GROMACS .gro file of C-alpha atoms in nm:
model
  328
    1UNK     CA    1  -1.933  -0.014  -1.935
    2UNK     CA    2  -1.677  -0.198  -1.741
    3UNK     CA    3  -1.778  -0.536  -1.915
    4UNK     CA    4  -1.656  -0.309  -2.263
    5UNK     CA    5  -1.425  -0.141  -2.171
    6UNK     CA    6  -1.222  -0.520  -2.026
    7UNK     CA    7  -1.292  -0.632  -2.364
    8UNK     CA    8  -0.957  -0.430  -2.485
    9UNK     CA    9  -0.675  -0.656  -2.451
   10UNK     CA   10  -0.474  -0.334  -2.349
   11UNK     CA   11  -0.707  -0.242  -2.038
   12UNK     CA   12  -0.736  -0.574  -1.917
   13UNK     CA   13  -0.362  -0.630  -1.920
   14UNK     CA   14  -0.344  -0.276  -1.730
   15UNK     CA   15  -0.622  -0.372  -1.444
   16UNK     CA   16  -0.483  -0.713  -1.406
   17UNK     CA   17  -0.130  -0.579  -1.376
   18UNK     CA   18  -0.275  -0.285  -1.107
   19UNK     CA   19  -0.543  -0.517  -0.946
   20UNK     CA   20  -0.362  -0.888  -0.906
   21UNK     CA   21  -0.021  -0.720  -0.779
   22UNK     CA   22  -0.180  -0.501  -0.572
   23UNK     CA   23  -0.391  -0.716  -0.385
   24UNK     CA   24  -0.125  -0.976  -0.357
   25UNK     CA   25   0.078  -0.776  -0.124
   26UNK     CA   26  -0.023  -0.821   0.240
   27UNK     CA   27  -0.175  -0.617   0.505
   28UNK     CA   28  -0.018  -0.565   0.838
   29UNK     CA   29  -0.126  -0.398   1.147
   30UNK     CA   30   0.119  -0.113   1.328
   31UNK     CA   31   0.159   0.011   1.632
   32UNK     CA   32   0.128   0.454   1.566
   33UNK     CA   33   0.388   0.506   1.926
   34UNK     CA   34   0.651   0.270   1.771
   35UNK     CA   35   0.649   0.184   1.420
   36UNK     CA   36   0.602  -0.231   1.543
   37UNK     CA   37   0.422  -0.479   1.382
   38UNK     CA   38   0.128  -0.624   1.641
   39UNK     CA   39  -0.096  -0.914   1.636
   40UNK     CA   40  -0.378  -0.786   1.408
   41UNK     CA   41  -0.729  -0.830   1.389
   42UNK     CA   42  -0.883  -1.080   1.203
   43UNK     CA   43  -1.004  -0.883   0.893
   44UNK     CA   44  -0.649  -0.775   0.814
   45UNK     CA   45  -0.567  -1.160   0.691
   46UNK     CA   46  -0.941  -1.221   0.579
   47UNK     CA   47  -1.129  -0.923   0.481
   48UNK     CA   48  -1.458  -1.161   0.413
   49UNK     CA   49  -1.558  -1.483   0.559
   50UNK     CA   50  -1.646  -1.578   0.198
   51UNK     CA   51  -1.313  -1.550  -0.002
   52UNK     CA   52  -0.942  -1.489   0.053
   53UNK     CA   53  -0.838  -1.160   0.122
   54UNK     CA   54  -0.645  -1.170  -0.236
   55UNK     CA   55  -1.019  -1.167  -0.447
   56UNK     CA   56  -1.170  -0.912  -0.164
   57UNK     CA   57  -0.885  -0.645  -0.274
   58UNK     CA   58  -0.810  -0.759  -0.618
   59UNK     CA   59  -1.209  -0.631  -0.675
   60UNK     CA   60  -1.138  -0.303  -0.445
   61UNK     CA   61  -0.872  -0.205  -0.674
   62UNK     CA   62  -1.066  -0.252  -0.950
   63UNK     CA   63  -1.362  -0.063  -0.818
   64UNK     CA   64  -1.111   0.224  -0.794
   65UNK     CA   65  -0.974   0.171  -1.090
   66UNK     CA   66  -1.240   0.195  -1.321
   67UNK     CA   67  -1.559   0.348  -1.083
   68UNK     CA   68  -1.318   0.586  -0.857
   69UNK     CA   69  -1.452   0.486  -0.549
   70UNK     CA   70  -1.491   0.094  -0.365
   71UNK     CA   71  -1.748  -0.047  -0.166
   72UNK     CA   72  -1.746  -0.262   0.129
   73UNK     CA   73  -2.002  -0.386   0.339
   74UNK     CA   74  -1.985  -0.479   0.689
   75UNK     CA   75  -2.140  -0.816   0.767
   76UNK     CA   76  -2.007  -0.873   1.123
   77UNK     CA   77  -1.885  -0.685   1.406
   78UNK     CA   78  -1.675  -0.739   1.736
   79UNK     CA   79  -1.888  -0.760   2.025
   80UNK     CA   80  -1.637  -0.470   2.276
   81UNK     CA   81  -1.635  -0.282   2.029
   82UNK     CA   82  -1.887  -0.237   1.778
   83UNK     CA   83  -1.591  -0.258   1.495
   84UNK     CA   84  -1.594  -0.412   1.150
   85UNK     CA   85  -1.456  -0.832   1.214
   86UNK     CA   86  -1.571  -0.910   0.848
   87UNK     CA   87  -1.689  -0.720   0.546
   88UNK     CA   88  -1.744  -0.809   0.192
   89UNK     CA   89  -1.672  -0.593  -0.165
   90UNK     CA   90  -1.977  -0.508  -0.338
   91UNK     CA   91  -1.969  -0.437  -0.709
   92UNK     CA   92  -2.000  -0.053  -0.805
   93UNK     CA   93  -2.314  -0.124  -1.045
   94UNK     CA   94  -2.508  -0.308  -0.748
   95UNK     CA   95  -2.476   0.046  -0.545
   96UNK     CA   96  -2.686   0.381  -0.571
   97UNK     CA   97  -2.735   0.631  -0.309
   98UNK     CA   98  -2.951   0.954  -0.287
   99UNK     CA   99  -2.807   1.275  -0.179
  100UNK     CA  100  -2.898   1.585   0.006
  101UNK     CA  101  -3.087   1.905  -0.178
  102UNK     CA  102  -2.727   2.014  -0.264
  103UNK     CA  103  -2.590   1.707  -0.393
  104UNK     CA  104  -2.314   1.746  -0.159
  105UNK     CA  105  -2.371   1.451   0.084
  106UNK     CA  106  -2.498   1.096   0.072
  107UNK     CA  107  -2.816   1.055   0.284
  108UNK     CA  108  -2.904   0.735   0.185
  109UNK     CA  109  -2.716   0.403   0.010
  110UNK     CA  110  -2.912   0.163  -0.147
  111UNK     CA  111  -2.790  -0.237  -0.261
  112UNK     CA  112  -2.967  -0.378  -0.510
  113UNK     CA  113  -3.212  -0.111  -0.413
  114UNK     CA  114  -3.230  -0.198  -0.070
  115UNK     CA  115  -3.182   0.031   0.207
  116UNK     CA  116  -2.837  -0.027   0.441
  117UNK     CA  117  -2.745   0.135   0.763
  118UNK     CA  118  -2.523   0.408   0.638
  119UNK     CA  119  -2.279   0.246   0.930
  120UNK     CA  120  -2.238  -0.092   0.723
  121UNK     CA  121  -2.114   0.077   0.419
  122UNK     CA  122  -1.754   0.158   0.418
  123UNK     CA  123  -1.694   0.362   0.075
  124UNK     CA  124  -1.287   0.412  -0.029
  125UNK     CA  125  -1.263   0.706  -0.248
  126UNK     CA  126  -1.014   0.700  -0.535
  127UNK     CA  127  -0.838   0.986  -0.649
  128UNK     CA  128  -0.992   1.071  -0.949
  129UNK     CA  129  -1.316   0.959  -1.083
  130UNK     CA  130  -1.223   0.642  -1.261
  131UNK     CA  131  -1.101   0.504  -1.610
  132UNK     CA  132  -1.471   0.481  -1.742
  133UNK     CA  133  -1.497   0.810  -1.682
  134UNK     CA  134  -1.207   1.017  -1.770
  135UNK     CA  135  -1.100   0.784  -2.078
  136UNK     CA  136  -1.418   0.650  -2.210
  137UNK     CA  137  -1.366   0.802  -2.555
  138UNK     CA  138  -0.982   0.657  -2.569
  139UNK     CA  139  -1.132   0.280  -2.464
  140UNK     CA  140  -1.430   0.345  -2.694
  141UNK     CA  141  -1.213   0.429  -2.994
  142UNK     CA  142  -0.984   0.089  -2.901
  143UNK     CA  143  -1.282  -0.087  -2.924
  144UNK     CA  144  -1.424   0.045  -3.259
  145UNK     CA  145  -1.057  -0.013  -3.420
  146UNK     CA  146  -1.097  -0.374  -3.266
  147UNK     CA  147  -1.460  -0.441  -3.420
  148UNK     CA  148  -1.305  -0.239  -3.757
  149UNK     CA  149  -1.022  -0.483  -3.797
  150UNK     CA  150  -1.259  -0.770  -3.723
  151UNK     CA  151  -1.501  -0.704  -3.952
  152UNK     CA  152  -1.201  -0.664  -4.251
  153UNK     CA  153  -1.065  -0.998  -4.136
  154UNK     CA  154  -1.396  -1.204  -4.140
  155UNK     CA  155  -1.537  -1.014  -4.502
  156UNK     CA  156  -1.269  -0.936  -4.755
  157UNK     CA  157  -1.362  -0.748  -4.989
  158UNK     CA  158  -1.185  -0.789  -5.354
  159UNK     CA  159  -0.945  -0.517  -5.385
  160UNK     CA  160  -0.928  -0.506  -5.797
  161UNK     CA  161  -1.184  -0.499  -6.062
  162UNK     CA  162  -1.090  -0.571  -6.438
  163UNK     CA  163  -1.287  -0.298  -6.616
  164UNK     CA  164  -1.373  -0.440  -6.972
  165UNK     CA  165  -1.415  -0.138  -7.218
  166UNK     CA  166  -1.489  -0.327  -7.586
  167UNK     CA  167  -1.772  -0.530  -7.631
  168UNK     CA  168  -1.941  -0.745  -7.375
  169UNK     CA  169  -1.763  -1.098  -7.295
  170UNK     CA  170  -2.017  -1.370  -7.239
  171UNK     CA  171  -2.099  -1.544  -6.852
  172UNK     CA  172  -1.802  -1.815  -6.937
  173UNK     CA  173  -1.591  -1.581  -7.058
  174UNK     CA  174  -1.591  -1.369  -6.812
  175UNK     CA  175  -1.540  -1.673  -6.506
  176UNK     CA  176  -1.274  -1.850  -6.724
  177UNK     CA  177  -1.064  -1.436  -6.748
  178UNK     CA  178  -1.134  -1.415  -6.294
  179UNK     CA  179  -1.050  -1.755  -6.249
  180UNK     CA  180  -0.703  -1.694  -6.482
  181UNK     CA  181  -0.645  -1.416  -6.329
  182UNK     CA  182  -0.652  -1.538  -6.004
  183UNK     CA  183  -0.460  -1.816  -6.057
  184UNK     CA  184  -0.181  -1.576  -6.223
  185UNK     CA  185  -0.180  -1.396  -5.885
  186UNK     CA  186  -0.118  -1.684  -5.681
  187UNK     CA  187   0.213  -1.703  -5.873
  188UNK     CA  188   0.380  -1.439  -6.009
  189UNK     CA  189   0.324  -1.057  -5.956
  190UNK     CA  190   0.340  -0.911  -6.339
  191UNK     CA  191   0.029  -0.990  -6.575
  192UNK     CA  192  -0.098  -0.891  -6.963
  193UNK     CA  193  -0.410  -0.699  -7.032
  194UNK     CA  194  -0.581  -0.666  -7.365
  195UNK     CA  195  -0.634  -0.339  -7.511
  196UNK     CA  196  -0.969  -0.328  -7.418
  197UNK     CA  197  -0.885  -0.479  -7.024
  198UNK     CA  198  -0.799  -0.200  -6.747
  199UNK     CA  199  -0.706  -0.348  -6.384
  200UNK     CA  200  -0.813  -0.095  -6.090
  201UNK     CA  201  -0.788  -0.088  -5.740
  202UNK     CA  202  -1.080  -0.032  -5.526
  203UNK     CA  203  -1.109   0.039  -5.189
  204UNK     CA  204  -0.837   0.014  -4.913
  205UNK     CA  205  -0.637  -0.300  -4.796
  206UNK     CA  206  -0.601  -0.361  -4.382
  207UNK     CA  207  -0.252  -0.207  -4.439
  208UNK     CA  208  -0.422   0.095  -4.599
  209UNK     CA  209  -0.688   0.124  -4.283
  210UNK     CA  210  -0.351   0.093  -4.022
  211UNK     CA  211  -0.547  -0.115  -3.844
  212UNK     CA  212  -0.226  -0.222  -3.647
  213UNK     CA  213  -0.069   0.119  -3.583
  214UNK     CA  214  -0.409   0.297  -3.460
  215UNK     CA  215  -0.457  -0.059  -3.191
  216UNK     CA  216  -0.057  -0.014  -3.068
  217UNK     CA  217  -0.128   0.381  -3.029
  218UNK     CA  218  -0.434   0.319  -2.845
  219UNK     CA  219  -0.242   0.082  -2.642
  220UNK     CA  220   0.003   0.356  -2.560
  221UNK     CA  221  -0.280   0.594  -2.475
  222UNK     CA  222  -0.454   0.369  -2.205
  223UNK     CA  223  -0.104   0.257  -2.045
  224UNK     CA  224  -0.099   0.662  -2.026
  225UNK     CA  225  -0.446   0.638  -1.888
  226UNK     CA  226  -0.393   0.366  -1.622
  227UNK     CA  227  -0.066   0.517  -1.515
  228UNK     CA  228   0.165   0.258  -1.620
  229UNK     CA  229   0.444   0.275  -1.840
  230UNK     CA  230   0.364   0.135  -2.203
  231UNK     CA  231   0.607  -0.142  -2.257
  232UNK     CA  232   0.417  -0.346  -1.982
  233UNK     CA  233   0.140  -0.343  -2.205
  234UNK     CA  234   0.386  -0.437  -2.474
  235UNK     CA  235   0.253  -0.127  -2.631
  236UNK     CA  236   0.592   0.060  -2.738
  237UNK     CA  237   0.810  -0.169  -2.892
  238UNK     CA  238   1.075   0.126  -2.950
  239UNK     CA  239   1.123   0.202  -2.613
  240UNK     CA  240   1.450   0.351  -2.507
  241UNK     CA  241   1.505   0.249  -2.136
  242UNK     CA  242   1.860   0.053  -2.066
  243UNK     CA  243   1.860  -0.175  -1.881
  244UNK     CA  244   1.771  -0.183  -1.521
  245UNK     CA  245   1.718  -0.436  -1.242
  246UNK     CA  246   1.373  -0.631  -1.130
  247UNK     CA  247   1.367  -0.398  -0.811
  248UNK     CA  248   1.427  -0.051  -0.929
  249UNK     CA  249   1.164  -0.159  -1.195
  250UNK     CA  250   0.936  -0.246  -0.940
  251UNK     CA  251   1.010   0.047  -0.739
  252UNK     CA  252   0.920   0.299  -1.059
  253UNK     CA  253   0.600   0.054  -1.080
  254UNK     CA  254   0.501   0.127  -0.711
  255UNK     CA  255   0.571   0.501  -0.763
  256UNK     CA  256   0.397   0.551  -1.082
  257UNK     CA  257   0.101   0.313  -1.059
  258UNK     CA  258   0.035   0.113  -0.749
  259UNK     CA  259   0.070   0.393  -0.446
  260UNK     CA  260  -0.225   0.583  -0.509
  261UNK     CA  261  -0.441   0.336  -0.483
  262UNK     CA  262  -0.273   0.128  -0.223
  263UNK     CA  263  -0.268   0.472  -0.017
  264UNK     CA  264  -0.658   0.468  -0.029
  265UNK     CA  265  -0.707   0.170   0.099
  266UNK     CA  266  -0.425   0.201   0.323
  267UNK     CA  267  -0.577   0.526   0.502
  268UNK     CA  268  -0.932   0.436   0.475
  269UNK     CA  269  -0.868   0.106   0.670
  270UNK     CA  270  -0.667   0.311   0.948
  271UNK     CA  271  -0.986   0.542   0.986
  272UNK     CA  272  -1.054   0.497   1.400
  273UNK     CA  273  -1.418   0.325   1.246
  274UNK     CA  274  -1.238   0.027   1.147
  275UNK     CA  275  -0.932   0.037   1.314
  276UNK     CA  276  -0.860   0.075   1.704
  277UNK     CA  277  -0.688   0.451   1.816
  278UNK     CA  278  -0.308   0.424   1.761
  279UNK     CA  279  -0.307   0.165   1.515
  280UNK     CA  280  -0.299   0.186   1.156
  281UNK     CA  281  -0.259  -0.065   0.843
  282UNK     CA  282  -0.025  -0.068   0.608
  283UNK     CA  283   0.082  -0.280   0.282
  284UNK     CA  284   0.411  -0.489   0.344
  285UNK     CA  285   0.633  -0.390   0.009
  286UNK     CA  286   0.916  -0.464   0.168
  287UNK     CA  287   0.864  -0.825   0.252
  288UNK     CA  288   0.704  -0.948  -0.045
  289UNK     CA  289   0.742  -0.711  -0.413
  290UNK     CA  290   0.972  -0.481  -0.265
  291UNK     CA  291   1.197  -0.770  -0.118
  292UNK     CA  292   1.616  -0.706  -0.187
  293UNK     CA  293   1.850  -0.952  -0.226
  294UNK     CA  294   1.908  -1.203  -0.005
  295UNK     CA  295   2.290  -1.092   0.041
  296UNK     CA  296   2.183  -0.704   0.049
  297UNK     CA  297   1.922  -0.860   0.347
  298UNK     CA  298   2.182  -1.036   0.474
  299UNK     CA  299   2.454  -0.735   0.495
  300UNK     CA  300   2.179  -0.521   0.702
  301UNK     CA  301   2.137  -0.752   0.930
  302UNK     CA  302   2.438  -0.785   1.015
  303UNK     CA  303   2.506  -0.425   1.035
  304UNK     CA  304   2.185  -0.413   1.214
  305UNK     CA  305   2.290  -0.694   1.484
  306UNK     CA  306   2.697  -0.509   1.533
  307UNK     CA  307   2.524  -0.184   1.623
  308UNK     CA  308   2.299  -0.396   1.930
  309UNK     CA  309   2.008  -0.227   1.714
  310UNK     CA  310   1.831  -0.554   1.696
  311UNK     CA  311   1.906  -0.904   1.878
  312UNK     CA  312   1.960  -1.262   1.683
  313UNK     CA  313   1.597  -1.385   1.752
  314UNK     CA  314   1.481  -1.025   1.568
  315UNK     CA  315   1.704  -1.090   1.319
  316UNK     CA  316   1.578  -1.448   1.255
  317UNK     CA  317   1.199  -1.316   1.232
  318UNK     CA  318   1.320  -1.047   0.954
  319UNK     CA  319   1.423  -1.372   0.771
  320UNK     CA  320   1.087  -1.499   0.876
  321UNK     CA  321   1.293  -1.812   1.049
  322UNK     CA  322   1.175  -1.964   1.364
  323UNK     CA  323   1.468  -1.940   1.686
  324UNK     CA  324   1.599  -2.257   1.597
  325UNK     CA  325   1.671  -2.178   1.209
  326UNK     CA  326   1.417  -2.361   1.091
  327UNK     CA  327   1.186  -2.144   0.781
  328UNK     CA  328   0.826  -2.080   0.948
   0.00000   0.00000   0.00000
């Protein structure tokens, strides 16, 4: 289950990392004919009237993440139009649907085994069916080498025996030669045995069980099954990358990890359901985790300006400064 499987330090690193930076990037409404940004509609700032537009996505993303697909459902409409003006997410395990004789199409979707008008459920499809799915056996394992080591730490188990092979030592005997022995332990590493005394090892020390190296490979494995690269889950220590700057590491990020789901919702919200006919939506990278320098900004504007490309008032708003030069 998703409750399990976010119970593995490792995947819950990965879906915050996808989910939180994801969903803190903002939406913006273009114009298809020119490329502009326009005055949006109201859902594109506030997906639901009941929580910021961060939590709506941050919980789309993880529907895709983990389930493969995302639900929303439309609680209000515009009037002209008949167009989504709020919608909330709905948790994957809350959803269940019925299906033609095929199994090919949906007929029917059901929350909390209710009927809905198949026009109030927006579904975003994922790309692939979901962590939960495709890497159940890898988060599984991660969490059996978790409850493994946890179970070692919280019942030792005495790793040596002194096997007595003469005659039988009485009770006090025996407590005074554990209790000695345990002491000598505590401070130095050599001892003396009898003749008839024989020190053996039994069963396997925490070092022995690896419990360390199988949780850091199974890290590795689900930063390989979330898409990111493993030294954001602090998973591979030995990595070999020189050094490179916080954008081209976000950029390899975005590539890697973030676009495929940030195309799903992109497209899905610039279906002509949701969206008016020449206008799509569209994630601002640029302005926000994608933002340069400010001298690299600062050196295409100005470029920008000597070519007459843009005027100063355009090249104010790119700063996001009002006309007078005041920040906005």
């Amino acid at each position: 289950s998703r409750h399990d499987a976010m119970s593995v330090p490792s995947v819950a690193r990965a879906r915050n990392l996808i989910c939180g930076t994801v969903a803190s990037i903002p939406l913006e409404y273009y114009k298809t004919s020119t490329g502009e940004v326009i005055a949006p509609p109201r859902w594109i700032k506030q997906l639901s009237k009941s929580q910021p537009s961060f939590v709506t996505l941050t919980w789309v993303v993880d529907s895709l993440l983990f389930y493969g697909v995302a639900y929303l459902l439309v609680t209000e409409r515009y009037a002209e139009d008949g167009r989504p003006s709020a919608m909330e997410w709905v948790a994957n395990t809350r959803v269940t649907f019925t299906t033609d004789l095929n199994g090919m199409f949906v007929t029917q979707y059901y929350v909390d085994a209710a009927p809905v008008d198949m026009n109030d459920i927006i579904t975003i499809q994922g790309f692939d069916e979901g962590v939960l799915e495709r890497g159940s056996r890898t988060i599984q394992a991660a969490i059996d080498v978790q409850k493994a080591a946890a179970i070692a730490a919280a019942t030792p188990m005495a790793t040596t025996v002194i096997k007595n092979s003469g005659a039988d030592l009485p009770a006090a005997e025996v407590q005074g030669l554990l209790a000695a022995w345990k002491n000598a332990r505590q401070t130095r590493s050599t001892a003396y045995l009898t003749s008839t005394l024989d020190a053996q090892n039994i069963g396997f020390s925490p070092k022995d069980m690896m419990y360390t190296e199988a949780i850091q490979n199974l890290a590795t494995e689900i930063a390989r099954l979330c898409g990111i690269p493993a030294y954001y889950l602090s998973a591979d220590q030995n990595t070999s990358m020189t050094y490179a700057n916080i954008l081209d590491e976000r950029k390899q990020l975005v590539a890697l990890a973030f676009q495929p789901y940030i195309s799903a919702i992109e497209q899905r919200l610039s279906m002509d359901d949701i969206s008016t006919a020449g206008h799509y939506v569209k994630f601002d990278l640029d302005s926000t985790f994608l933002r340069t320098e400010p001298m690299d900004r600062l050196l295409v504007i100005e470029k920008l300006l000597s070519l007459g490309l843009i005027d100063l008032n355009q090249a104010m708003e790119m700063e996001d400064l009002t006309p007078n030069g005041s920040d906005m």
